[in-house]
Amino acid sequence: MTFESLEIIRPILQALTQEGYTTPTPIQSEAIPLILAGNDILGCAQTGTGKTAAFAIPIIQMLHANPSFTKPRKIRSLIVTPTRELAIQIDESFKTYGKHTGIISTA
């Protein structure tokens, strides 16, 4: 399986390639299509298996596909984390995966 087979848009694929991502992990392979189809999911996987990418990639893709939110500083997605450190890590991932989409994020 490839990220292309998950129907990820070109700007995100470009960022993933630049980061050296070649093959989705099991949590990504299962979660991304479900999220893109509009389903809620509850996933569990070990540390380092790509859980953040599993939810960040489809969120970025869905936000990129809906440009109707053009007002500056309008919140379109909220990720709640138990620690500031995790919030910063997730924000860095959003910036990395979305760097070619124009989507901005902050922690």
Coordinates of C-alpha atoms in Angstrom, one line a residue:
M1 CA 0.0 0.0 0.0
T2 CA 1.1 3.6 -0.7
F3 CA 0.0 7.0 0.4
E4 CA -1.1 7.6 -3.2
S5 CA -3.5 4.6 -2.9
L6 CA -5.1 6.3 0.1
E7 CA -6.0 9.2 -2.2
I8 CA -3.9 11.8 -0.4
I9 CA -3.7 15.0 -2.3
R10 CA -0.5 16.1 -4.1
P11 CA 0.6 18.9 -1.7
I12 CA 0.5 16.5 1.2
L13 CA 2.2 13.7 -0.8
Q14 CA 5.0 16.2 -1.6
A15 CA 5.5 16.9 2.1
L16 CA 5.5 13.2 3.0
T17 CA 8.0 12.5 0.3
Q18 CA 10.3 15.3 1.6
E19 CA 10.0 13.8 5.1
G20 CA 11.0 10.4 3.7
Y21 CA 7.7 8.7 4.2
T22 CA 7.2 5.9 1.7
T23 CA 4.6 3.5 3.1
P24 CA 1.8 4.1 5.5
T25 CA 1.9 2.3 8.8
P26 CA -1.0 0.0 9.8
I27 CA -2.7 2.7 11.9
Q28 CA -2.4 5.1 8.9
S29 CA -3.6 2.6 6.4
E30 CA -6.7 1.9 8.4
A31 CA -7.5 5.3 9.8
I32 CA -6.9 7.7 6.9
P33 CA -9.6 6.3 4.5
L34 CA -12.2 6.1 7.3
I35 CA -11.5 9.7 8.4
L36 CA -11.6 11.0 4.8
A37 CA -15.0 9.2 4.4
G38 CA -16.3 11.3 7.3
N39 CA -16.2 8.6 10.0
D40 CA -15.2 9.1 13.6
I41 CA -12.5 6.7 14.8
L42 CA -10.9 5.6 18.0
G43 CA -7.4 4.2 17.3
C44 CA -4.8 2.7 19.5
A45 CA -1.2 2.0 18.6
Q46 CA 2.3 1.9 20.1
T47 CA 4.5 5.0 20.3
G48 CA 6.3 5.8 17.1
T49 CA 3.7 4.1 14.8
G50 CA 2.4 7.3 13.1
K51 CA -0.8 8.0 15.0
T52 CA -0.4 11.8 14.6
A53 CA -0.1 11.4 10.8
A54 CA -3.1 9.1 10.9
F55 CA -5.3 11.9 12.0
A56 CA -3.4 15.0 10.8
I57 CA -3.1 14.1 7.2
P58 CA -6.9 13.6 6.6
I59 CA -7.7 16.8 8.7
I60 CA -5.3 18.8 6.5
Q61 CA -6.8 17.3 3.4
M62 CA -10.3 18.0 4.4
L63 CA -9.5 21.6 5.4
H64 CA -7.6 22.1 2.1
A65 CA -10.6 20.8 0.1
N66 CA -13.0 23.3 1.8
P67 CA -11.7 26.8 1.1
S68 CA -15.0 28.5 2.1
F69 CA -13.4 29.4 5.4
T70 CA -11.4 32.4 4.2
K71 CA -11.7 34.7 7.2
P72 CA -8.4 35.1 9.0
R73 CA -8.1 33.5 12.4
K74 CA -11.2 31.3 12.0
I75 CA -10.7 28.1 13.9
R76 CA -11.5 25.1 11.7
S77 CA -10.0 22.2 13.8
L78 CA -9.1 21.8 17.4
I79 CA -6.8 19.1 18.8
V80 CA -6.9 18.7 22.6
T81 CA -3.9 17.2 24.2
P82 CA -3.0 16.4 27.8
T83 CA 0.3 18.3 27.8
R84 CA 1.8 21.4 26.2
E85 CA 4.8 19.3 24.9
L86 CA 2.4 17.0 23.0
A87 CA 0.5 20.0 21.6
I88 CA 3.8 21.4 20.3
Q89 CA 4.8 18.0 18.7
I90 CA 1.4 17.7 17.0
D91 CA 1.6 21.3 15.8
E92 CA 5.0 20.6 14.2
S93 CA 3.5 17.6 12.4
F94 CA 0.6 19.7 11.1
K95 CA 3.1 22.3 9.8
T96 CA 5.2 19.6 8.2
Y97 CA 2.4 17.7 6.5
G98 CA 0.6 20.9 5.5
K99 CA 3.5 23.0 4.4
H100 CA 2.4 23.0 0.7
T101 CA -1.3 23.5 1.4
G102 CA -1.4 27.0 2.9
I103 CA -3.1 25.6 6.0
I104 CA -1.7 27.2 9.2
S105 CA -1.6 25.9 12.7
T106 CA -0.6 27.0 16.1
A107 CA -0.1 25.4 19.6

